[in-house]
XYZ file of C-alpha atoms in Angstrom:
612
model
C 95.918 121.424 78.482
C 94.566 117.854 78.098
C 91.630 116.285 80.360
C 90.525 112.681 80.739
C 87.948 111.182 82.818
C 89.371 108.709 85.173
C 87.422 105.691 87.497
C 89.751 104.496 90.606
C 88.582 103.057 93.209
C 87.327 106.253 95.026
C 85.165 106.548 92.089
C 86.072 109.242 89.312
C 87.542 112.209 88.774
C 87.773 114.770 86.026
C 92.166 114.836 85.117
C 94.016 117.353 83.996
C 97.272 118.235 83.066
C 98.692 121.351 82.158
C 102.305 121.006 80.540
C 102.825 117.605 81.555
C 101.611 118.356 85.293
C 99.072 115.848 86.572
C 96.313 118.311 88.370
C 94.076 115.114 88.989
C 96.841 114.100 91.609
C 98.086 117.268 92.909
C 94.116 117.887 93.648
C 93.738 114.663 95.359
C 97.267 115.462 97.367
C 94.978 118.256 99.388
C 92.501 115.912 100.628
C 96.154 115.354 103.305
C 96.696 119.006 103.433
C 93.401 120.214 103.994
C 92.952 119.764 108.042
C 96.976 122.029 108.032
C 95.380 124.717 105.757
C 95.498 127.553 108.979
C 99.122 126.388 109.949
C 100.311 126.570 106.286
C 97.870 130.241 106.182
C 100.036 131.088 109.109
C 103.400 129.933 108.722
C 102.989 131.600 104.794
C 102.229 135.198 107.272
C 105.051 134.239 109.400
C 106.821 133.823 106.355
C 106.161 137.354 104.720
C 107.631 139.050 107.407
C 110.397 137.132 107.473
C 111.726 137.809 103.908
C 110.449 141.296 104.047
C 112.589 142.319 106.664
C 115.708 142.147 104.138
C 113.938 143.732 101.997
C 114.406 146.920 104.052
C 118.597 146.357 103.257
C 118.436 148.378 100.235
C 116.388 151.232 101.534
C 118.965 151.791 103.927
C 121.640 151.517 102.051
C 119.688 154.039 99.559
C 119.061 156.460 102.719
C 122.414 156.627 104.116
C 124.335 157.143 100.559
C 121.332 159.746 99.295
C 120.360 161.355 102.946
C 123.532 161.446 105.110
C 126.422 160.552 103.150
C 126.071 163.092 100.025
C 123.689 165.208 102.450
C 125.784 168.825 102.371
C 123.277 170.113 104.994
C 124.317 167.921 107.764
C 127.046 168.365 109.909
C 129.128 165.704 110.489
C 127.915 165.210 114.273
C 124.267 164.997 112.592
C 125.297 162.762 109.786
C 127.477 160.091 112.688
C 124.083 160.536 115.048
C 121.883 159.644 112.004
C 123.850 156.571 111.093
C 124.249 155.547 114.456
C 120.280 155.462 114.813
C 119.406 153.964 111.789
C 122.284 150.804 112.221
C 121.278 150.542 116.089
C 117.690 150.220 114.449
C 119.015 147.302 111.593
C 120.783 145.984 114.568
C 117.856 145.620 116.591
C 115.440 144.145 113.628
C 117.850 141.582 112.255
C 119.240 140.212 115.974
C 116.638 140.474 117.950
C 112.937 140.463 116.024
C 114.104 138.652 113.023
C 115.269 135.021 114.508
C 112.302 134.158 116.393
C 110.509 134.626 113.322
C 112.756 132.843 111.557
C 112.510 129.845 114.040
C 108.686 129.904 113.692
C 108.662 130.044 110.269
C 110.939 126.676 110.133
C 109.728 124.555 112.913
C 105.662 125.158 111.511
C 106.684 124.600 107.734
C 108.898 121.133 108.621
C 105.811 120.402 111.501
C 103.156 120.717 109.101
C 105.266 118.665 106.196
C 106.153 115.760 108.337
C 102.912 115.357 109.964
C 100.994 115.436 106.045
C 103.932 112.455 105.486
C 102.775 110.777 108.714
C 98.979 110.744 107.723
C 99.562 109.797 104.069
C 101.713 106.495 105.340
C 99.178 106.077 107.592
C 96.659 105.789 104.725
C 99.168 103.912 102.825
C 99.789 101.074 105.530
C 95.995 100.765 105.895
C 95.585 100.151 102.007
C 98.415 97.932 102.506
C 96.646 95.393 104.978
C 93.468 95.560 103.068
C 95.151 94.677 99.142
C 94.675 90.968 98.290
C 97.139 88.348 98.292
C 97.259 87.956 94.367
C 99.015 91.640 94.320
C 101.558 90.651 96.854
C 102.163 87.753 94.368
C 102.585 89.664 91.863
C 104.734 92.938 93.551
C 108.330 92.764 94.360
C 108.085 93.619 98.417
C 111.155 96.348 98.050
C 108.724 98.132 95.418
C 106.130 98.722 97.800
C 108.681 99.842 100.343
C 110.290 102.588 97.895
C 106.397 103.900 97.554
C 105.393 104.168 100.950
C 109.223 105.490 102.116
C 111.016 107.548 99.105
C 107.747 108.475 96.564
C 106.464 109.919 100.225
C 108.954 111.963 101.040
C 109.572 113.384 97.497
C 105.625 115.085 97.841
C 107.235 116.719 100.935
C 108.837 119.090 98.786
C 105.445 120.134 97.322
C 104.253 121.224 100.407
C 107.223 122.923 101.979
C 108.225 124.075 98.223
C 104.814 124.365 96.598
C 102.152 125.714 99.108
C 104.812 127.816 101.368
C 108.263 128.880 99.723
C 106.879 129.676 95.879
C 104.501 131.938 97.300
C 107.010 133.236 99.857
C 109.217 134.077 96.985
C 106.230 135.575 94.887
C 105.344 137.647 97.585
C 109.214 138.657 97.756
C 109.346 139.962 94.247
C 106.289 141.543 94.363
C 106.731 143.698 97.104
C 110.422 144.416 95.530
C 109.208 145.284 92.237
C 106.899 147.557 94.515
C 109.415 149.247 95.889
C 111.242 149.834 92.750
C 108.353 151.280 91.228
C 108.615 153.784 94.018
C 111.568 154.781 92.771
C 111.964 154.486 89.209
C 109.344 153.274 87.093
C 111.639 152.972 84.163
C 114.262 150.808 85.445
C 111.830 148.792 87.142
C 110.097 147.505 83.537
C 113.676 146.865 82.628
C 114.317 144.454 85.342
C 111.044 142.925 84.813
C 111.018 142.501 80.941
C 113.098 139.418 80.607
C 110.103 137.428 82.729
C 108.131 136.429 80.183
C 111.401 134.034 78.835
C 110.770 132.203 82.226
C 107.391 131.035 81.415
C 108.405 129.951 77.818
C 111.065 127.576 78.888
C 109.061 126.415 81.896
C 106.730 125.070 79.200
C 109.267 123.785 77.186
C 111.720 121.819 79.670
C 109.291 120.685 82.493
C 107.044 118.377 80.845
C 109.380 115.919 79.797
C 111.078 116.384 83.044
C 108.287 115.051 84.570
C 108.096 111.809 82.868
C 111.951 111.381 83.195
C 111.844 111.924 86.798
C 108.403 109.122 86.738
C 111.315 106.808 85.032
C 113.719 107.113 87.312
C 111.849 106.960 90.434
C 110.953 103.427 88.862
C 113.895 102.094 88.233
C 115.362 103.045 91.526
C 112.208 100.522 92.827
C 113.148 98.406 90.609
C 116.697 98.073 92.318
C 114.843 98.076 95.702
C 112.921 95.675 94.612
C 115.734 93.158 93.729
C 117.973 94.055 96.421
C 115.333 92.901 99.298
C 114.466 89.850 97.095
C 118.059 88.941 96.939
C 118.986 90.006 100.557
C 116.629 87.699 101.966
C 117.739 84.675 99.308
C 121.475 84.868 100.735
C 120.970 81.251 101.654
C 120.287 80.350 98.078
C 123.146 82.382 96.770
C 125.506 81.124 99.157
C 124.796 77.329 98.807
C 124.642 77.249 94.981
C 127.660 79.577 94.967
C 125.948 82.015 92.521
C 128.027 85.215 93.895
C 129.189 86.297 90.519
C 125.759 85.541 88.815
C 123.876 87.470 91.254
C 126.245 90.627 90.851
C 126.063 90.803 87.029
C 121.991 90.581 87.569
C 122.306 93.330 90.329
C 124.693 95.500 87.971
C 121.966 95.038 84.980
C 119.421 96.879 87.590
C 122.014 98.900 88.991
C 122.593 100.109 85.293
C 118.890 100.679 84.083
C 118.986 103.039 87.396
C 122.350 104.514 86.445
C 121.247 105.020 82.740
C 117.786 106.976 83.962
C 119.408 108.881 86.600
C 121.429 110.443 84.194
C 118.421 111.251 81.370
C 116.747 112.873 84.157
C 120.365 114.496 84.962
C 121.274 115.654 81.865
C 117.713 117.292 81.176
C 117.613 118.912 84.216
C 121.053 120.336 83.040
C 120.020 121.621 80.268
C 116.850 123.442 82.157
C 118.719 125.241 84.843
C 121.370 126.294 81.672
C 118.369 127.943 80.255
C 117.130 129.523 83.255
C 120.289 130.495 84.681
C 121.079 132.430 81.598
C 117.805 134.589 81.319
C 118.350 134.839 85.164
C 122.224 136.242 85.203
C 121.761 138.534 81.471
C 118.423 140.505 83.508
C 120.820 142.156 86.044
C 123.431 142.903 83.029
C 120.974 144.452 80.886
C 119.477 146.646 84.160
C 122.914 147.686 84.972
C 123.223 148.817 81.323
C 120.340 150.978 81.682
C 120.882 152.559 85.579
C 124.789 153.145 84.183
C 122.807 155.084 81.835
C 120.591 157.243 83.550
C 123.303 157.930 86.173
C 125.914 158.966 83.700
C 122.941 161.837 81.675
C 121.749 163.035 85.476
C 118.406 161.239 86.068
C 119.215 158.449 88.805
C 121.043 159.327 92.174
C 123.879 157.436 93.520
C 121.758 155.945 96.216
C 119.179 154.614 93.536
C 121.742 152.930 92.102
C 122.770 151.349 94.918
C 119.487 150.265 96.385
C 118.425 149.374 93.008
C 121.937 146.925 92.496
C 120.461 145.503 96.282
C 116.806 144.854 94.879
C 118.050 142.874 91.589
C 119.292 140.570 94.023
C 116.383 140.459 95.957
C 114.077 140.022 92.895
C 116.303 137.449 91.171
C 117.491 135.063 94.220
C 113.795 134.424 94.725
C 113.423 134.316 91.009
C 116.631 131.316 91.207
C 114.887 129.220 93.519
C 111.142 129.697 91.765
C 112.986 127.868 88.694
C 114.869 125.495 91.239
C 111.160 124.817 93.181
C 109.677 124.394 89.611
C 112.167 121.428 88.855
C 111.834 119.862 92.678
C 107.696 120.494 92.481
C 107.825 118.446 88.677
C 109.686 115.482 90.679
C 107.325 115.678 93.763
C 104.135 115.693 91.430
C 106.330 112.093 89.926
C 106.260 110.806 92.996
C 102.964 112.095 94.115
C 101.257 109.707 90.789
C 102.945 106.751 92.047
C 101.553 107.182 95.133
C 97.906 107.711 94.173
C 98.745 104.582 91.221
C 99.367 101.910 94.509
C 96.419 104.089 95.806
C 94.355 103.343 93.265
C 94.980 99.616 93.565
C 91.834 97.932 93.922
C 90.649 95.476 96.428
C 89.760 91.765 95.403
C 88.213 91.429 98.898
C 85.990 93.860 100.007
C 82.915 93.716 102.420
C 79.256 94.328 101.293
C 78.065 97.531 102.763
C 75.391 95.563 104.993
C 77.869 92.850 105.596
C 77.293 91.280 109.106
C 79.751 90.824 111.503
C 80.458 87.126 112.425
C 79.929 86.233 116.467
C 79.314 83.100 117.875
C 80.464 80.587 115.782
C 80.445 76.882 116.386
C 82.025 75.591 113.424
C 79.664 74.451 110.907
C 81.214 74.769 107.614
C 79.440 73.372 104.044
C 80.973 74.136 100.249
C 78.320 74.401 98.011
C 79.087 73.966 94.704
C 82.173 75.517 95.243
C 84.310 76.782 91.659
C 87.181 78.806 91.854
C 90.250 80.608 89.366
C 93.038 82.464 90.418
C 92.494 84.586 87.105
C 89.158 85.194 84.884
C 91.841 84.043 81.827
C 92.959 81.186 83.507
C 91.313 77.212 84.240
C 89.011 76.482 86.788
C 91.296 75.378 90.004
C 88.835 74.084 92.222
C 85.692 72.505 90.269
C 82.496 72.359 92.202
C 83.102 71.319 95.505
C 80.604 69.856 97.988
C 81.824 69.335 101.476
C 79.567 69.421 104.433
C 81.166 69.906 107.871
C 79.997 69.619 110.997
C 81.629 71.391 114.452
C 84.597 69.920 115.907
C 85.475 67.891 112.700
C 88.722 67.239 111.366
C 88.804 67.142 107.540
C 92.181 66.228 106.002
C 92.612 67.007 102.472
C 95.440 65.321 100.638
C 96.495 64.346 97.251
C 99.587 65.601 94.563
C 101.016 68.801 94.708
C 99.316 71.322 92.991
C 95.673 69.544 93.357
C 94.071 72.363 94.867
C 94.265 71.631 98.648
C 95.952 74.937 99.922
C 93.520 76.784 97.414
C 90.532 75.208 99.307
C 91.553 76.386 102.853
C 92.298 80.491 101.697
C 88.671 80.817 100.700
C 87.600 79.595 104.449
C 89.264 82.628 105.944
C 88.155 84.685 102.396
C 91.608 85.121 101.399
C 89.714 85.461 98.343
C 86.007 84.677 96.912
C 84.633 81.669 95.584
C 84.002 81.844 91.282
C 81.477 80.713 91.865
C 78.789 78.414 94.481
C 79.263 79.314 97.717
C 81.081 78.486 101.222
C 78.873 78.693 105.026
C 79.483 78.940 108.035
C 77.039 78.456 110.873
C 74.751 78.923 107.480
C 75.966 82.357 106.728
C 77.058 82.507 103.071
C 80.929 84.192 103.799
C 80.343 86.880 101.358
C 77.557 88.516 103.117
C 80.020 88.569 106.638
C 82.856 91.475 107.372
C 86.140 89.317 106.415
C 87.752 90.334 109.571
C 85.098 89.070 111.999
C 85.767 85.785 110.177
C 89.281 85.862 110.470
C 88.995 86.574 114.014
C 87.397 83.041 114.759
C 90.120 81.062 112.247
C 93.467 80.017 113.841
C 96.140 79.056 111.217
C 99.463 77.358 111.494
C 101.510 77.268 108.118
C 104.538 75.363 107.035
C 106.657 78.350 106.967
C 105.069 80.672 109.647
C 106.093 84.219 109.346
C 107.895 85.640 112.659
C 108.830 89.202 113.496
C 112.111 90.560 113.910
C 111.184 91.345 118.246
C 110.851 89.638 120.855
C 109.216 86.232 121.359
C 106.396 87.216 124.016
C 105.686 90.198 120.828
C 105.375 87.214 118.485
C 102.768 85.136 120.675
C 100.693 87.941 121.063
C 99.859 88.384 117.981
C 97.434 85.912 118.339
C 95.785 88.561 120.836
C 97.368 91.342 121.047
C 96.027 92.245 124.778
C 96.509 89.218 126.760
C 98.749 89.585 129.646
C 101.779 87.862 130.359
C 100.498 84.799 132.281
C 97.892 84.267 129.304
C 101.236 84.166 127.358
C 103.240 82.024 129.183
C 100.093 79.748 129.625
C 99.589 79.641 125.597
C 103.344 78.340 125.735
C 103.109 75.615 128.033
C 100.339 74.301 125.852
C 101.878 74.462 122.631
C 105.219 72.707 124.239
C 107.156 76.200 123.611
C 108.109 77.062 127.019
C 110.694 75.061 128.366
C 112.843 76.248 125.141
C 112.214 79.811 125.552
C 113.115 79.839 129.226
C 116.466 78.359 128.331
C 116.830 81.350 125.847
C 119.037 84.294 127.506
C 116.473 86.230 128.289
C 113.357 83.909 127.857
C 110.285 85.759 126.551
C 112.003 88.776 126.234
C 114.617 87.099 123.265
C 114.357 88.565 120.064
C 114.123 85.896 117.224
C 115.557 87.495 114.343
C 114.032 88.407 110.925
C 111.380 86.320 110.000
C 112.629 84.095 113.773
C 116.025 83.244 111.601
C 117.643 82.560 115.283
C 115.057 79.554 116.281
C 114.623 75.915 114.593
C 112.637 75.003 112.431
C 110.287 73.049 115.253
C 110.894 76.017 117.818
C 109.182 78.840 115.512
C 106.061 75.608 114.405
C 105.577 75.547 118.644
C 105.484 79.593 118.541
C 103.190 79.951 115.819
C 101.266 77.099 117.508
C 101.385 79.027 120.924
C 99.697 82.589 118.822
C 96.984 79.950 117.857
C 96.404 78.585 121.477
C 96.062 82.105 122.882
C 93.227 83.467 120.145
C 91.332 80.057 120.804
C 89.358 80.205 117.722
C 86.881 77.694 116.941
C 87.628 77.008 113.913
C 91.597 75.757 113.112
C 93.614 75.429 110.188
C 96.712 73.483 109.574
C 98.726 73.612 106.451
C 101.322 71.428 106.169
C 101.962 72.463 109.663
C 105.202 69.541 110.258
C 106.357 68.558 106.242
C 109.293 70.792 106.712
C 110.544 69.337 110.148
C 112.583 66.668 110.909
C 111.279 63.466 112.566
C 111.446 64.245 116.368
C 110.340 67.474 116.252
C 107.313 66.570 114.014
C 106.519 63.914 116.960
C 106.675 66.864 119.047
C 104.892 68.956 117.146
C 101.978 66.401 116.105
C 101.394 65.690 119.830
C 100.934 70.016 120.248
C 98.280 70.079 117.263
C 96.082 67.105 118.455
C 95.598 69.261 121.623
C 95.164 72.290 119.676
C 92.804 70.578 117.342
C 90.439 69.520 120.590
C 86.348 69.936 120.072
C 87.722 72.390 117.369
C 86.397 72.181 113.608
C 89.691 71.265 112.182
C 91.122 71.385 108.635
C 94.641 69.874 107.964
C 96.545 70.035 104.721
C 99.779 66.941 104.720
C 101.848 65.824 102.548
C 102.443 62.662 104.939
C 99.624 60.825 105.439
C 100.582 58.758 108.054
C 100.239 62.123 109.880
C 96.306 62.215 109.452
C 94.841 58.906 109.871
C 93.462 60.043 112.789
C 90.894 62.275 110.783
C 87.646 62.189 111.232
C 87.251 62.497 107.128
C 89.692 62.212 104.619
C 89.154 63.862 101.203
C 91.179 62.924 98.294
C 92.100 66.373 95.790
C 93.068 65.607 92.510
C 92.980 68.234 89.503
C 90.573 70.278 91.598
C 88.294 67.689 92.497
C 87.226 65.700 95.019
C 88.021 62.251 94.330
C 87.318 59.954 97.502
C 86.325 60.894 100.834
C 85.861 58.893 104.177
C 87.898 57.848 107.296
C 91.204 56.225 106.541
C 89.980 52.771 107.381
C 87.046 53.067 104.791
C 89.371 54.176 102.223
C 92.303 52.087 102.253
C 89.124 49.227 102.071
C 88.415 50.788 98.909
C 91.864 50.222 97.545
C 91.391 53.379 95.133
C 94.014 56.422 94.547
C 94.408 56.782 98.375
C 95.376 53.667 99.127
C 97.689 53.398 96.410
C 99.109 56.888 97.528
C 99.278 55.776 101.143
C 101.040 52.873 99.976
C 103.967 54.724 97.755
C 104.402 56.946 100.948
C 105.365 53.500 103.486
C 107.347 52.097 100.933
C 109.273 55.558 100.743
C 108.898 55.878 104.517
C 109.110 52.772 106.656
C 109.592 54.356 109.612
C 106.222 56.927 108.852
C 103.991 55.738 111.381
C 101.067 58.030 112.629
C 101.774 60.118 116.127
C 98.165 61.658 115.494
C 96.024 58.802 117.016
């Protein structure tokens, strides 16, 4: 047995591990089971009866060979009336007791399962929605998917298998081996001496099972993984005509699964060889011995017989122990990846006295402001000082790569300044709940994510409540409804994944419609219209300058004939702020803007500003 002392993010925890076995996570695993204990108590009671009643099999096959059958001092009327009486009464116990129980027993052990599944994704989704954006940049989405979907229902098996059939079987073989006592001590240690070999190759095999079964449950996310990245590049592979390159890449993952699954095959192999040997040469070598007694007088016919009835009952049991053993190892697997994504810690998190944000007006300042991506990496923003005041519109601009998007995730604490600080209304952001300030920020992206439902769906997520006239209202502001009511079945139309079925300019006007219906105060736009086409960034513009009304506004563009209209414009370069004023004032100063501006109207004649 080994033990470590872990941290997580819980805090820490004393782990274990006992031939391989992680006790740290099984441990952990009961904080789900814990509010089922009674149903699992009860369905294990349920369960006792119900494999006890076969247990009764060999008994009366033991009774009717030993008491009526070889009985010489029954008639044969007595001997027909005694069978008669004790079938009607087997009759009567398996048919019509033993399949309600039996029912019971099933529907509360799959009950109790699913609903431990249901609470873990529960906990799972909510961990999902709270980890930062520099995991997701860093995690294949398909891998997160094969945690939350197939390493949760792999721990199913350890409470159906682990806390309700093992001890279900235990109970079974006790209560045989009971029995057999009863009726011949001697034979009974027989049966029972080959056990011991059971716990030796448990130790032996089921350790490295454990770690093979961890491999392959990775690799198979692995192929998840890839599969939803390339699923949703189609496009890509399409238009460059990389069919044949993509399969040989898919293959190589296919083939790291392919090569683990059958490790983890061929071990497991070798483990049930073991144990199904020790469990098929017990019943030989107990045979042996009641051939034996039988033949020098000792055992009766019927002991024989019920005894040849038990072995079964002691070793099926004893079959699936070894099989649960192997399916518990590969639950436990899956059980550590679960508590590893669990254990995922949060870049954002709220201060315990954190405030929650109401009221706001719009009255932003960087102080100072620093910021890195990565403690081992440069400085990406260096020591910004903006000071903004309510329904502003601050444009940043500059090359690709400046800094600009990096500035507008720390207003909605996407993540936290290095260092300085960012205010709003004068409260320094890290001492407010992140939500509360989300929930006054509006945001429209360049590529705005849509769901796979319906349209009216999509706009509410901007507020989830409002009713269908607030809707349709939020629409006709952001341009959006006189397309959608040409749709088959207007706001009822479902867009697609990620709104594949609508434009370009038709998803910008839905996304822009979500914003219109939260009404935050404050707004930001990033690169809201760079991927449209002329006309429908016309359309578009004419949408945001209403949306942007006696709101504090913050507008990342490529194209800055699209933001002249700004009350300040502040010039990004390597993380710094460069220039800053209206556009008239800077294209006076005939610095980097103006020579930027001027690039972009010799590469664009026909740019001219719909943003007055």
């Amino acid at each position: 047995m080994i033990a470590n002392l872990v941290f997580s993010r819980q805090g820490f925890y004393l782990e274990t591990e006992i031939w391989g076995v992680n006790l740290s996570s099984i441990k952990r695993y009961f904080q789900f089971v814990k509010p089922y204990k009674w149903r699992i108590f009860v369905t294990i009671l349920i369960g006792i009866v119900k494999f006890s009643i076969p247990l009764l099999m060999p008994l009366i096959v033991k009774y009717v060979i030993d008491n009526i059958v070889v009985a010489n001092d029954l008639t044969q009327a007595e001997k027909l009336e005694q069978l008669f009486m004790i079938v009607g009464g087997a009759f009567l116990l398996f048919v019509v007791i033993r399949p309600p129980i039996e029912y019971y027993r099933q529907y509360l052990a799959q009950w109790t399962g699913n609903k431990i599944l249901y609470d873990i994704r529960e906990k799972l989704f909510d961990h999902i929605q709270k980890l930062s954006l520099k995991f997701y940049s860093q995690t294949k989405t398909g891998e997160i998917i094969s945690r939350v979907i197939h390493d949760v229902e792999q721990t199913k098996n350890f409470v159906i298998t682990g806390l309700m059939n093992i001890w279900l079987d235990m109970f079974t073989i006790l209560i045989a081996i009971g029995i057999m006592l009863s009726m011949d001590v001697r034979l009974t240690v027989v049966s029972i001496a080959l056990f011991p070999l059971y716990g030796i190759s448990v130790k032996i095999f089921y350790g490295k099972l454990r770690s093979l079964t961890r491999s392959r449950s990775q690799a198979l996310a692995q192929v998840q993984g890839h599969l939803h990245e390339r699923v949703q590049g189609i496009p890509v592979t399409r238009s460059f005509a990389l069919e044949t390159y993509e399969e040989e890449q898919f293959e190589k993952q296919n083939r790291n699964f392919l090569d683990r699954a059958i490790d983890h095959t061929a071990w497991n192999a070798k483990t049930f060889a073991v144990m199904n040997t020790i469990t098929d040469l017990a019943p030989l070598v107990v045979i042996a011995f009641a051939g034996y007694f039988a033949v020098t007088g000792n055992l009766t016919v019927g002991t024989i017989a019920a005894f040849v009835g038990y072995m079964d009952r002691v070793y099926s049991p004893l079959r699936r122990l070894i099989s649960s053993s192997t399916v518990l190892v590969q639950s436990i697997a899956s059980m550590d990846r679960v508590y590893e994504f669990l254990d995922e810690s949060y870049d954002i998190t709220d201060k315990p006295n954190a405030k929650e944000m109401t009221n706001v007006k719009g009255d932003i300042k960087f102080d100072h402001v620093s910021f890195r991506y990565d403690e081992t990496e440069e400085m990406v923003l260096k020591d910004i000082n903006l000071d903004v005041k309510k329904g502003e519109t601050i444009a940043f601009v500059g090359m690709s790569g400046g800094g600009k998007s990096t500035i507008i995730s720390l207003i909605p604490r996407f993540y936290d300044v290095t260092s300085g600080s960012i205010q709003i209304d004068g409260n320094e952001l890290r001492d407010m709940q992140a939500r509360s300030i989300r929930d006054n920020i509006g945001m429209v992206l360049q590529d705005n994510i849509l769901f796979s439902e319906s349209i009216a769906m999509n706009i509410r997520m901007g507020k989830p409540d409002a009713t269908n006239e607030e809707v349709i209202t939020a629409a006709k502001r952001a341009n959006a409804h006189e397309f959608i009511t040409q749709l088959n079945d207007g706001y009822d139309s479902l867009v697609g994944e990620r709104g594949i079925k609508l434009s370009g300019g038709q998803k910008q006007r839905i996304a822009i419609a979500r914003v219109f219906l939260k009404n935050p105060p404050i707004l930001i736009l990033d690169e809201a219209t760079s991927a449209l086409d002329l006309e429908s960034e016309h359309l578009i513009q004419e949408t945001l300058e209403e949306l942007a009304h006696n709101r504090t506004t913050f507008i990342v563009a490529h194209r800055l004939s699209t933001i002249t209209h700004a009350d300040r414009i502040v010039l990004i370069e390597n993380g710094q702020v460069v220039e800053q004023g209206t556009h008239e004032v800077l294209m006076k100063q005939q610095g980097n803007y103006y020579n930027l501006y001027q690039v972009q109207q010799l590469d664009d004649p026909n740019a001219v500003s719909t943003f007055k």
